[in-house]
PDB file of C-alpha atoms and ligand atoms in Angstrom:
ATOM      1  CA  UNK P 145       0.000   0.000   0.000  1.00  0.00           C
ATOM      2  CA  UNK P 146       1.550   3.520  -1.051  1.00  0.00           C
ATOM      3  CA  UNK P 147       2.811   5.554   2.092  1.00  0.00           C
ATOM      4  CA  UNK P 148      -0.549   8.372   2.774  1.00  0.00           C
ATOM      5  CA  UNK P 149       0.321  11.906   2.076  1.00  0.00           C
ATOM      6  CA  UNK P 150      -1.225  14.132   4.962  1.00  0.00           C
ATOM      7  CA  UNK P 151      -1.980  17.348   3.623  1.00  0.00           C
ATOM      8  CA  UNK P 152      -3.344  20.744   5.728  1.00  0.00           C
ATOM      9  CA  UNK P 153      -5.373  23.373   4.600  1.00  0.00           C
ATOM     10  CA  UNK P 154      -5.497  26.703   6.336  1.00  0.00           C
ATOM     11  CA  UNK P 155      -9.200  27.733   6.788  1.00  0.00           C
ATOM     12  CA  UNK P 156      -8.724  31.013   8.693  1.00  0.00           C
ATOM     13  CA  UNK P 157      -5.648  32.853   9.846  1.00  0.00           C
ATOM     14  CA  UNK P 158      -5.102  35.577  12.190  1.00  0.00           C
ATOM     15  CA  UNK P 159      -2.218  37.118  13.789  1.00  0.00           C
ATOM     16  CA  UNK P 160      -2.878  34.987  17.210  1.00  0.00           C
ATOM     17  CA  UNK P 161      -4.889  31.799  16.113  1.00  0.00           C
ATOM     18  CA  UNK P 162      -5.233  30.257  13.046  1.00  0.00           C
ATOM     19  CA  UNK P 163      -7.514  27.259  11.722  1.00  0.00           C
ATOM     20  CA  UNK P 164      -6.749  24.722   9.741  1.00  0.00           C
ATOM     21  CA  UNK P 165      -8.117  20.748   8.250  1.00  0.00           C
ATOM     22  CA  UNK P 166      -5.677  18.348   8.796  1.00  0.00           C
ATOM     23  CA  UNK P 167      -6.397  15.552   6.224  1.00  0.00           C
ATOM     24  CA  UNK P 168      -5.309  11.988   4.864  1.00  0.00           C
ATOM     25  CA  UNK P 169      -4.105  10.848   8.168  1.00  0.00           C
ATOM     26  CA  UNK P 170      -5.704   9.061  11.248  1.00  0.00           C
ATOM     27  CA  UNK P 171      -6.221  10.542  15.022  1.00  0.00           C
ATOM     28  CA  UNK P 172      -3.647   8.926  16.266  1.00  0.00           C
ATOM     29  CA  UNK P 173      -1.018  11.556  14.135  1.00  0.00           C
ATOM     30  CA  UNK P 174      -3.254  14.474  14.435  1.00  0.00           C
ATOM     31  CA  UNK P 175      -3.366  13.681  18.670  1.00  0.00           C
ATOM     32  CA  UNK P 176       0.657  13.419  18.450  1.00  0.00           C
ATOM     33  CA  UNK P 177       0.453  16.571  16.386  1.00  0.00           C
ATOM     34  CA  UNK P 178      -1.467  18.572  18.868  1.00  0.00           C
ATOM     35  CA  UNK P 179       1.040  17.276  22.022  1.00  0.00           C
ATOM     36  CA  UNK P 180       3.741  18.276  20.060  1.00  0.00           C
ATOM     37  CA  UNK P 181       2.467  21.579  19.347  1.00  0.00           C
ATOM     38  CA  UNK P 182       1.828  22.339  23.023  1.00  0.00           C
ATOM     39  CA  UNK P 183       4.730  20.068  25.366  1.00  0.00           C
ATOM     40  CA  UNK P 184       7.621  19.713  22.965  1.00  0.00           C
ATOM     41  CA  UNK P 185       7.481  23.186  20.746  1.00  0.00           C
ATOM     42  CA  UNK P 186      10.451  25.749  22.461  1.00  0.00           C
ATOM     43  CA  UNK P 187       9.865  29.246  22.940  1.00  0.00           C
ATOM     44  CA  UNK P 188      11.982  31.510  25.494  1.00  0.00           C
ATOM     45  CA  UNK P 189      10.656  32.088  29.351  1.00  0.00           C
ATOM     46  CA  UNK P 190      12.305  33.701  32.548  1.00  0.00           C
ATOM     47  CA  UNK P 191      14.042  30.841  34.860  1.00  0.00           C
ATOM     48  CA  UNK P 192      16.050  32.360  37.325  1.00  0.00           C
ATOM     49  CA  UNK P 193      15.558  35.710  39.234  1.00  0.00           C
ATOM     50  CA  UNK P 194      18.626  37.593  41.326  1.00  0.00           C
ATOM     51  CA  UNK P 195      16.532  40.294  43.680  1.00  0.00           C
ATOM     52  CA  UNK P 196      19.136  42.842  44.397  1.00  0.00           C
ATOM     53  CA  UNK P 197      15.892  44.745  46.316  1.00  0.00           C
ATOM     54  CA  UNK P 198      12.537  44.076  46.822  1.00  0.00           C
ATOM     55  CA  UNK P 199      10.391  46.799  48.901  1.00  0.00           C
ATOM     56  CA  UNK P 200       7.034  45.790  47.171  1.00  0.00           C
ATOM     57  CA  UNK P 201       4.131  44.034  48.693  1.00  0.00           C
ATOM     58  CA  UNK P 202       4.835  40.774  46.892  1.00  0.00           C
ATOM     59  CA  UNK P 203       7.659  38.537  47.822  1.00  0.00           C
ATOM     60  CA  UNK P 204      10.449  37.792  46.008  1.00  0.00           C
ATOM     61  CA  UNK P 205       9.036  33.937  45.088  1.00  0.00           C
ATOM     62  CA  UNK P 206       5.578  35.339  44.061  1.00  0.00           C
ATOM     63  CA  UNK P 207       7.652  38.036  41.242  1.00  0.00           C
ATOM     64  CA  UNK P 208       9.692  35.217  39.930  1.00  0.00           C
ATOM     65  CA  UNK P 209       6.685  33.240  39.355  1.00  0.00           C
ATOM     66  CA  UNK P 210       5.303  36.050  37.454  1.00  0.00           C
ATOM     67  CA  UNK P 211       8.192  36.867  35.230  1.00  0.00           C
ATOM     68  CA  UNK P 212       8.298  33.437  33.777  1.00  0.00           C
ATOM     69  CA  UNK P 213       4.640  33.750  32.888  1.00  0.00           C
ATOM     70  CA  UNK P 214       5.248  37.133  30.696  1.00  0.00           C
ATOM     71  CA  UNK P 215       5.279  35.883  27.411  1.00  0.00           C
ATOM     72  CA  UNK P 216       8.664  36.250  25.421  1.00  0.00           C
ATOM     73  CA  UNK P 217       9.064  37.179  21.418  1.00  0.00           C
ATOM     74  CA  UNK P 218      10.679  33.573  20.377  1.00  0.00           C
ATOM     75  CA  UNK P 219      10.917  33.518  16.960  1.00  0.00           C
ATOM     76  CA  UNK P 220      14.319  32.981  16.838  1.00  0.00           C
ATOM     77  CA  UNK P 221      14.350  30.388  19.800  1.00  0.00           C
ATOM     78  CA  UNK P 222      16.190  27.782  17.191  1.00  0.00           C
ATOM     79  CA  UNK P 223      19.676  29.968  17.506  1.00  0.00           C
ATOM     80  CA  UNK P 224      19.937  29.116  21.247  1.00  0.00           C
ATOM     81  CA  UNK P 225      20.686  25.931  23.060  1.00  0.00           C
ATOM     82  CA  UNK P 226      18.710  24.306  25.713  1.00  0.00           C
ATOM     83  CA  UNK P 227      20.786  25.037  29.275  1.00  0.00           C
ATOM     84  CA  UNK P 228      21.053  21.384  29.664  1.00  0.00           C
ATOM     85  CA  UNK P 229      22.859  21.043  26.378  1.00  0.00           C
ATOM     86  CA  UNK P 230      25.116  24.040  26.131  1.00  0.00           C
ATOM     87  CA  UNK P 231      29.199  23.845  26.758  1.00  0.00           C
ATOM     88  CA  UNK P 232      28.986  26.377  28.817  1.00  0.00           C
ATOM     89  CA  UNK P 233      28.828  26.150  32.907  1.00  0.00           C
ATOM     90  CA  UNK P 234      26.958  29.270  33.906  1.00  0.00           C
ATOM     91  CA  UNK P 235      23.891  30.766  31.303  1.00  0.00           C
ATOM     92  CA  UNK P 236      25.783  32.102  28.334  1.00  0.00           C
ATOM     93  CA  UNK P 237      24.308  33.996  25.450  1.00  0.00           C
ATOM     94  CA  UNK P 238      24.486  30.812  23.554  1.00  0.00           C
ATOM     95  CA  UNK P 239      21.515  29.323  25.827  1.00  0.00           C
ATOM     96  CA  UNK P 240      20.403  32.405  27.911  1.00  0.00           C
ATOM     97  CA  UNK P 241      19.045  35.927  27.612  1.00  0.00           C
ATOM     98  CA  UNK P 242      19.386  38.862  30.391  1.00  0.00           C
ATOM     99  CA  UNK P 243      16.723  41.000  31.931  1.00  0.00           C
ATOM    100  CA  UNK P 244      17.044  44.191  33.969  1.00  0.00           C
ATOM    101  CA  UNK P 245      14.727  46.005  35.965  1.00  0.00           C
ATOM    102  CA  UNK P 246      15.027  48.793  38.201  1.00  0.00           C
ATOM    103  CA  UNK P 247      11.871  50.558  39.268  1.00  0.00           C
ATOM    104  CA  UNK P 248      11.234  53.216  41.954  1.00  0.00           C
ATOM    105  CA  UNK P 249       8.002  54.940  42.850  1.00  0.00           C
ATOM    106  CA  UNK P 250       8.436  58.802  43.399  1.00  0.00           C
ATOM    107  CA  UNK P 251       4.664  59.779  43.231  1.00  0.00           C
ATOM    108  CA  UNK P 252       1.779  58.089  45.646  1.00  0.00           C
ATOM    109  CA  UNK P 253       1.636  54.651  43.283  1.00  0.00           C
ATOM    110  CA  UNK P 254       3.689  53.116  39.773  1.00  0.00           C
ATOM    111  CA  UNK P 255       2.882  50.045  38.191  1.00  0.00           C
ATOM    112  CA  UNK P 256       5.914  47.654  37.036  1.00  0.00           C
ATOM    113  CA  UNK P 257       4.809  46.322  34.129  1.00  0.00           C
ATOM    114  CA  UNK P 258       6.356  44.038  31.199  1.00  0.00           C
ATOM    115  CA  UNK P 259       7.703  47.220  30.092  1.00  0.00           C
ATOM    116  CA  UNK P 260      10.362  47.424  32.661  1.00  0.00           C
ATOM    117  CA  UNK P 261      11.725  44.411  31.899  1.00  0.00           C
ATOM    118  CA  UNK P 262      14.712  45.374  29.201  1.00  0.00           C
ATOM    119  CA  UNK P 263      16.283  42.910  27.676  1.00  0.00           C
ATOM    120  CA  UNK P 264      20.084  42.449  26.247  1.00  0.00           C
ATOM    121  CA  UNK P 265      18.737  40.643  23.212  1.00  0.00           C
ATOM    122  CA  UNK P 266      16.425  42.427  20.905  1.00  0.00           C
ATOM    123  CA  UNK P 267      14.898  38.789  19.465  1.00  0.00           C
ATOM    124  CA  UNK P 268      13.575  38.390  23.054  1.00  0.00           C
ATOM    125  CA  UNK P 269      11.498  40.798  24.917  1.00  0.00           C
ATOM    126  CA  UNK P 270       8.311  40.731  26.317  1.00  0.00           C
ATOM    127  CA  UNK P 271       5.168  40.045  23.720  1.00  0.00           C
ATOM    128  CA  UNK P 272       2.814  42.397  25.128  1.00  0.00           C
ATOM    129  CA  UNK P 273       4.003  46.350  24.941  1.00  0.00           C
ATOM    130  CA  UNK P 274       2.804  49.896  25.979  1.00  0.00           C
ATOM    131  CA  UNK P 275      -1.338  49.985  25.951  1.00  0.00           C
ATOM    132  CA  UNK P 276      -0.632  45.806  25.980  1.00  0.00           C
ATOM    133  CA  UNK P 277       1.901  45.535  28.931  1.00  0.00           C
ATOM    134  CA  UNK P 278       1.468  43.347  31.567  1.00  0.00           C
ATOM    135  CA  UNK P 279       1.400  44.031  35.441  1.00  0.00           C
ATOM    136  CA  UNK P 280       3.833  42.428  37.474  1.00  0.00           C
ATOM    137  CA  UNK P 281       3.138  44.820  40.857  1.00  0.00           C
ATOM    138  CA  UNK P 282       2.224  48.099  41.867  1.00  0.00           C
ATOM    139  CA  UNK P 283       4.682  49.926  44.292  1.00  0.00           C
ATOM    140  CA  UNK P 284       3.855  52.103  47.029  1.00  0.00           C
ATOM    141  CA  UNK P 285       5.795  55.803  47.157  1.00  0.00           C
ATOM    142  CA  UNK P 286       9.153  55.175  48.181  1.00  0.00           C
ATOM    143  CA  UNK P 287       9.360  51.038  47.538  1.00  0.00           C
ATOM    144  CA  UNK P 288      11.412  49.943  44.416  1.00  0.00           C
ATOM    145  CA  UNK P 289      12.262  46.846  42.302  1.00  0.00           C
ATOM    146  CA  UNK P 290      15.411  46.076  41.076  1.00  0.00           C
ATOM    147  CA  UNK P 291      16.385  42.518  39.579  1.00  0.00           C
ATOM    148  CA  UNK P 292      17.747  40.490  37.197  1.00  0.00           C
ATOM    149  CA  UNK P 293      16.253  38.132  35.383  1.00  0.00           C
ATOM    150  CA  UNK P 294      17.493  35.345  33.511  1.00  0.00           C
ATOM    151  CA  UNK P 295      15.582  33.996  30.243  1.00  0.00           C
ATOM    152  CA  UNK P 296      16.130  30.265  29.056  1.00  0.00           C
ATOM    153  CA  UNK P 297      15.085  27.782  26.435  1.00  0.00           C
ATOM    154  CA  UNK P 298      12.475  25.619  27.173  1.00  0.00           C
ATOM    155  CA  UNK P 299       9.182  23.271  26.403  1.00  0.00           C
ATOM    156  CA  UNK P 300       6.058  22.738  27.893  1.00  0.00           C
ATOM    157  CA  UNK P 301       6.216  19.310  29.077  1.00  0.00           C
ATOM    158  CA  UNK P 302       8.930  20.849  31.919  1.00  0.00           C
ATOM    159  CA  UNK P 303       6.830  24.143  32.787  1.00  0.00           C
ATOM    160  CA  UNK P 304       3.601  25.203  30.977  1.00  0.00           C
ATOM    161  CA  UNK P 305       5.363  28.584  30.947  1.00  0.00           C
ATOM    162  CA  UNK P 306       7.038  27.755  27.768  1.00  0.00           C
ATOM    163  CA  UNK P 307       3.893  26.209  26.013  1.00  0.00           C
ATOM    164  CA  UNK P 308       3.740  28.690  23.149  1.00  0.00           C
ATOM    165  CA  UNK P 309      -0.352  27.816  22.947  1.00  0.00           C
ATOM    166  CA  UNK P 310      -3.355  28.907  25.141  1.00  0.00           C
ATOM    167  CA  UNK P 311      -5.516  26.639  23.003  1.00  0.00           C
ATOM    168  CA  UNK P 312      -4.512  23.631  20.623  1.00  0.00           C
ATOM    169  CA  UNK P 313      -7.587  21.013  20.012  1.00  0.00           C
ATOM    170  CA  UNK P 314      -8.973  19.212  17.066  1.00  0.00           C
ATOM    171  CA  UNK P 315     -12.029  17.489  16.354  1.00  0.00           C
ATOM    172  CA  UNK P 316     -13.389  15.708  12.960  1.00  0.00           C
ATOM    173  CA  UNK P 317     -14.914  17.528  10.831  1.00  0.00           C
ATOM    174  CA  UNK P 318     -18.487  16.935  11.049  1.00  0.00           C
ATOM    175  CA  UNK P 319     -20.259  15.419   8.128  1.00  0.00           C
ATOM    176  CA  UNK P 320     -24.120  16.504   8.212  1.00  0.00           C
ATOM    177  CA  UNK P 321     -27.229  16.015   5.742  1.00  0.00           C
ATOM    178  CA  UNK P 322     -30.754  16.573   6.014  1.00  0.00           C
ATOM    179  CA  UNK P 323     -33.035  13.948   4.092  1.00  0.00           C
ATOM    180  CA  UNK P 324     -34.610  16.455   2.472  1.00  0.00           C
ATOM    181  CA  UNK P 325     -37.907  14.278   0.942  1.00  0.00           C
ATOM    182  CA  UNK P 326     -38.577  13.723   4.794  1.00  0.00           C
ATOM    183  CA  UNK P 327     -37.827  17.631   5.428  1.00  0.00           C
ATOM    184  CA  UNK P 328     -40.489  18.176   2.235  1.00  0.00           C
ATOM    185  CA  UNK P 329     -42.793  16.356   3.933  1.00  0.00           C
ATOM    186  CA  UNK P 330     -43.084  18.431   7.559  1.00  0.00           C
ATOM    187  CA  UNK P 331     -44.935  21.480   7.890  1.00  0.00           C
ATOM    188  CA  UNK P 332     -43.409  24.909   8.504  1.00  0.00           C
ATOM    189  CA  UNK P 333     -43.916  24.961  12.381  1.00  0.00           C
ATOM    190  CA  UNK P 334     -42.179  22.030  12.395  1.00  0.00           C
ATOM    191  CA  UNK P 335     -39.368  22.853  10.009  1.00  0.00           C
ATOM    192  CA  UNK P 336     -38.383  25.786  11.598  1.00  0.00           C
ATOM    193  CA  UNK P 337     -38.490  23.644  14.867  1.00  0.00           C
ATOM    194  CA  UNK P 338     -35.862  21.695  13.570  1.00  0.00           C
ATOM    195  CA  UNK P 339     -33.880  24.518  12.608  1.00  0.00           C
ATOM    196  CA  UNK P 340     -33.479  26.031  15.898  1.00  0.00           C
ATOM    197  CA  UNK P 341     -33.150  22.948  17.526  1.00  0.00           C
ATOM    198  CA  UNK P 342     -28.946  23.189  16.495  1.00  0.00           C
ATOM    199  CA  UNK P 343     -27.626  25.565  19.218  1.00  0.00           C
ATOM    200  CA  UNK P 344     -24.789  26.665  17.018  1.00  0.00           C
ATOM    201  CA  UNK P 345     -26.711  26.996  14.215  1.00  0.00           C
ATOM    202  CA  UNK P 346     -25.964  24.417  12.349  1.00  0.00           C
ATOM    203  CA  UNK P 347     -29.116  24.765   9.967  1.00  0.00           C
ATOM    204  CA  UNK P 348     -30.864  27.495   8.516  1.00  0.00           C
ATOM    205  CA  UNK P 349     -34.380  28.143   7.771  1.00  0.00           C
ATOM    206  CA  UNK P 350     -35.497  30.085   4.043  1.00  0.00           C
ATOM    207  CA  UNK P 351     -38.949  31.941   4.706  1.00  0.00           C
ATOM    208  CA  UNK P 352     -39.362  32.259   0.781  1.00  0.00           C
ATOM    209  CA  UNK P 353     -38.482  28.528  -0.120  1.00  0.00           C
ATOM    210  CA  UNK P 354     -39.438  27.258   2.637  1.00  0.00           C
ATOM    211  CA  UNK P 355     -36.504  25.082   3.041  1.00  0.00           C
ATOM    212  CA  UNK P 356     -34.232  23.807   5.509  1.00  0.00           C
ATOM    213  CA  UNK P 357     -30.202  23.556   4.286  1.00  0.00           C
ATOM    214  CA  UNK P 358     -26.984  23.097   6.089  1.00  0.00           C
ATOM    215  CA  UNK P 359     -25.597  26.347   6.671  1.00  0.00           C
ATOM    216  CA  UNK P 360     -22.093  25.807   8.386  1.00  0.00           C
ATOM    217  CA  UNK P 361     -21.268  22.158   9.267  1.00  0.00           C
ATOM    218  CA  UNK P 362     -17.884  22.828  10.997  1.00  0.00           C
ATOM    219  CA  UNK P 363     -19.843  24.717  13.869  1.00  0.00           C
ATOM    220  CA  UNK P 364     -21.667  20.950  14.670  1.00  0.00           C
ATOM    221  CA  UNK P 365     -20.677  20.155  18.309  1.00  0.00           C
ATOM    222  CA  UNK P 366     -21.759  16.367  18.343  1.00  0.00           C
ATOM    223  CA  UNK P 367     -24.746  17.341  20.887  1.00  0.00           C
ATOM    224  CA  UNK P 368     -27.178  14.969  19.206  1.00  0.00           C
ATOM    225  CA  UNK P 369     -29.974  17.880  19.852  1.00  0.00           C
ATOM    226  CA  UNK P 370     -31.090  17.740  16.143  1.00  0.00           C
ATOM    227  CA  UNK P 371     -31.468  14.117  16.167  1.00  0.00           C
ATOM    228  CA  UNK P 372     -33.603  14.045  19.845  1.00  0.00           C
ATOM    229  CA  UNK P 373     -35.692  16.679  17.788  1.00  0.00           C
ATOM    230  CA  UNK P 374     -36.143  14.498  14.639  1.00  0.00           C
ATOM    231  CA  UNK P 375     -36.632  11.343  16.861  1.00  0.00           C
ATOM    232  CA  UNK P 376     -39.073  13.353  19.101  1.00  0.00           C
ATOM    233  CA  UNK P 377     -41.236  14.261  15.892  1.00  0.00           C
ATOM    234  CA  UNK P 378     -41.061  10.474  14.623  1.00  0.00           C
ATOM    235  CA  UNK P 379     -38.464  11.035  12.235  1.00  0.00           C
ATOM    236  CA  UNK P 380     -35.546   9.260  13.459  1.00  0.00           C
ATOM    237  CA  UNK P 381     -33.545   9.135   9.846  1.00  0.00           C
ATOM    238  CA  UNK P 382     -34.567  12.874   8.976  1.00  0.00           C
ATOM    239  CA  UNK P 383     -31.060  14.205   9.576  1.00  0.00           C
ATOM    240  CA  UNK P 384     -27.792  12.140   9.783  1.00  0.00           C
ATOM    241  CA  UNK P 385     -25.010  13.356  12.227  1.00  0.00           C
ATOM    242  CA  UNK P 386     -21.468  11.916  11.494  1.00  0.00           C
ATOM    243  CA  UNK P 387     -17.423  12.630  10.491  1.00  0.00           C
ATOM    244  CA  UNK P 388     -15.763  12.408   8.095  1.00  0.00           C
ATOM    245  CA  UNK P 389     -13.276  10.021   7.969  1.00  0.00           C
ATOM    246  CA  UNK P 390      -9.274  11.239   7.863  1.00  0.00           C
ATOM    247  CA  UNK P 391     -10.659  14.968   8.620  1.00  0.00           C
ATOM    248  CA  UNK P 392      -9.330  16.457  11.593  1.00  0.00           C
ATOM    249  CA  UNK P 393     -10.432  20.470  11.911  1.00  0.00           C
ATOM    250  CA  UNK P 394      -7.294  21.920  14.277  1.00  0.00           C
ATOM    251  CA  UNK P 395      -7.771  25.465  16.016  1.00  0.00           C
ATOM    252  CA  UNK P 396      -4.507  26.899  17.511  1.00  0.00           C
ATOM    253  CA  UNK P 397      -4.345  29.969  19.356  1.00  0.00           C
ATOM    254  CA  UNK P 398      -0.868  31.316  20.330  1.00  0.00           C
ATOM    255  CA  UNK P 399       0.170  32.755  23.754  1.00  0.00           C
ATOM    256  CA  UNK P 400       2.249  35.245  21.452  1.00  0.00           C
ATOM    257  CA  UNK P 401       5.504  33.918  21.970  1.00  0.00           C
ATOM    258  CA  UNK P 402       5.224  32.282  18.890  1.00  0.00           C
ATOM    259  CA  UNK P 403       2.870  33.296  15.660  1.00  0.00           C
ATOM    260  CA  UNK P 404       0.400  30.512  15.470  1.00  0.00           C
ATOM    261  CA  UNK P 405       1.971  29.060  11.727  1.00  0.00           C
ATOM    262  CA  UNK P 406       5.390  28.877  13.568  1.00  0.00           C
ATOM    263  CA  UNK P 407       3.912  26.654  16.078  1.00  0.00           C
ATOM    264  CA  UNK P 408       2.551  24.447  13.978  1.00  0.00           C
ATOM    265  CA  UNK P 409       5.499  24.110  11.138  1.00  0.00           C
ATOM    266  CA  UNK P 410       7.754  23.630  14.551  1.00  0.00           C
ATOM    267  CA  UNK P 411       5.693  20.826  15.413  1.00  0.00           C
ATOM    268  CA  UNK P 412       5.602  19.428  12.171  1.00  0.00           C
ATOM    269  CA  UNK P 413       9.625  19.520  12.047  1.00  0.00           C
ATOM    270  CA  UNK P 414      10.195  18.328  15.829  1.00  0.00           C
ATOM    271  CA  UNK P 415       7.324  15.186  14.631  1.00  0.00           C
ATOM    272  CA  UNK P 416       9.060  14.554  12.002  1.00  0.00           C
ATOM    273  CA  UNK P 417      12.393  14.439  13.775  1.00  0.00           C
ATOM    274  CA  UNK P 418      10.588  11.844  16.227  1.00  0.00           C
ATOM    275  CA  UNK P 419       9.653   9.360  13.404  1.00  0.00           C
ATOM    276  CA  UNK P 420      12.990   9.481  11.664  1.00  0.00           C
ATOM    277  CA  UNK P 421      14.249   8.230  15.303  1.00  0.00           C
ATOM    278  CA  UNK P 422      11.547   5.663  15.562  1.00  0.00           C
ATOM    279  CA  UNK P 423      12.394   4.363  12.145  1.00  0.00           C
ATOM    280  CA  UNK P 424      16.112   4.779  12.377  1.00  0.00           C
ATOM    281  CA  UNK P 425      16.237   2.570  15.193  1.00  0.00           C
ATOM    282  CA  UNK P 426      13.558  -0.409  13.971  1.00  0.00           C
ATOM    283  CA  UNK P 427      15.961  -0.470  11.058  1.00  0.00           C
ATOM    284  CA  UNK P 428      18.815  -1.365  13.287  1.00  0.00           C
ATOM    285  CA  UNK P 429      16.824  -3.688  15.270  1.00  0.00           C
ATOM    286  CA  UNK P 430      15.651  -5.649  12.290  1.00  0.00           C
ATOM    287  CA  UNK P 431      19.253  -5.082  10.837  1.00  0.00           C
ATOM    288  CA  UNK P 432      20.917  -6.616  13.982  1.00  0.00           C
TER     289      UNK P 432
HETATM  290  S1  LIG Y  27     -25.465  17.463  16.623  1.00  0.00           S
HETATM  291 FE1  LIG Y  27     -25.923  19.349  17.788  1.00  0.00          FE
HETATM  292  S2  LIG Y  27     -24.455  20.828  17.008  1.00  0.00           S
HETATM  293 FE2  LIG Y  27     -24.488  19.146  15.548  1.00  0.00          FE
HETATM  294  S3  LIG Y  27     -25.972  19.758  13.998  1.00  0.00           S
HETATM  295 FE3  LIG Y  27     -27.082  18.539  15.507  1.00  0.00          FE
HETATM  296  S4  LIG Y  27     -27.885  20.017  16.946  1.00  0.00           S
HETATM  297 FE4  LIG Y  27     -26.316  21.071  15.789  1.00  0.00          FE
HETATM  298 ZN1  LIG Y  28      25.351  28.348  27.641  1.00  0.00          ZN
END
């Protein structure tokens, strides 16, 4: 049997999620696609923290643990190593990136925000910006911040700070179709019924033809509500709910660190890497 070709095709893109059909393959590689995608894709997060001072409200541990959640610009994550697998013995530029931050409030209140945080690489810095920035504390007059913070390579599966998604799932893409000599058949209170049974609105009801068609499939939700209606009404076969087969409809929405077609072409590549191992080393089983 020739080797399947999976092929995608991009339904909707936008700068922070995109959708896309997955075909010609079965769940079991669109599943490994999606864990990919969110444990094993690298983007750049904050590890370690130095406090020099700390006269805020929030401790030192509770600052850390919101630095690493600030989303970093990783585009160009590829150019440095994981920590674990660089030469060198203390976070060099090869496998790390530098924050400072130094903040002192002068008037009543001052918010620290993402902002502050300036980095010594300009490939990583904080995603969100200005009218975006995120709020790390808000200093009394006279308290003051001042750290260092050290950024590192990373995946998911160690610390969901460096999952580069806030939403990967799939689901088949739903295959739906009205028997329309039963539809025909009902009258209008009943055809409109059926209509608004769908609550995604599935169907849609035409006053001037007086027909019922399907109006956007890929909203279907598998809630069985149009088939309780058709069974309810004695019409068990007037509407069949299904997949289709090899059809996987993927939605992936970024955390920013990433833009959401780099996530999934560095999923694709880090799968791919995976399955040249797997059959690398069956070969030298079966070889030996
Ligand atoms: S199964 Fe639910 S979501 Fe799907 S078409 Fe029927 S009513 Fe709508
Ligand atoms: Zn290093």
């Amino acid at each position: 049997m020739p080797p399947r070709q999976p092929q995608i095709e991009i339904v909707e893109m936008k700068k922070d999620s995109m959708t896309f059909i997955l075909s010609k393959t079965d769940a079991s590689i669109a599943n490994a696609l999606r864990r990919v995608m969110i444990a094993e894709t690298p983007t750049m997060s904050i590890d370690l923290v130095e406090f020099e001072n700390n006269t805020s409200v929030l401790h030192d541990e509770f600052i850390a643990h919101r630095l690493g959640l600030i989303p970093l610009t990783s585009s160009r994550v590829e150019k440095f190593n994981f920590t674990r697998e660089c030469s060198c013995t203390d976070n060099c530029e090869n496998c790390s990136v530098r924050f400072n931050l130094h903040v002192t409030c002068t008037d009543d209140t001052k918010q620290v925000t993402s902002d502050d945080l300036f980095s010594t690489d300009a490939d990583v810095r904080p995603v969100h910006r200005e009218d975006d920035s995120i709020v790390i504390v808000k200093l009394a007059k006279g308290q003051e911040l001042k750290l260092t913070a050290i950024a590192k390579k990373g995946v998911g599966k160690e610390h969901a700070k460096w999952q580069p998604t806030c939403i990967t799932t799939f689901q088949y893409d739903p295959d739906i179709r009205i028997n329309q000599n039963i539809m025909d058949r009902l009258d209008e209170e009943k055809k409109v019924k059926f209509a608004n049974s769908c609550p995604v609105k599935v169907f849609a009801y035409d006053k001037d033809t007086r027909t019922v068609s399907v109006e956007a499939a890929s909203n279907c939700v598998y809630c069985q509500e149009c088939k309780f209606y058709s069974n309810d009404i004695g019409h068990p076969d007037l509407v069949h709910v299904g997949y289709k087969p090899e059809r996987y409809i993927f939605t992936v929405e970024s955390s920013g660190s990433l833009e959401p077609q780099e996530i999934v072409l560095s999923a694709l590549s880090i799968l791919k890497t995976k399955l040249a191992h797997v059959h690398e080393n069956l070969k030298n089983e079966v070889d030996f």
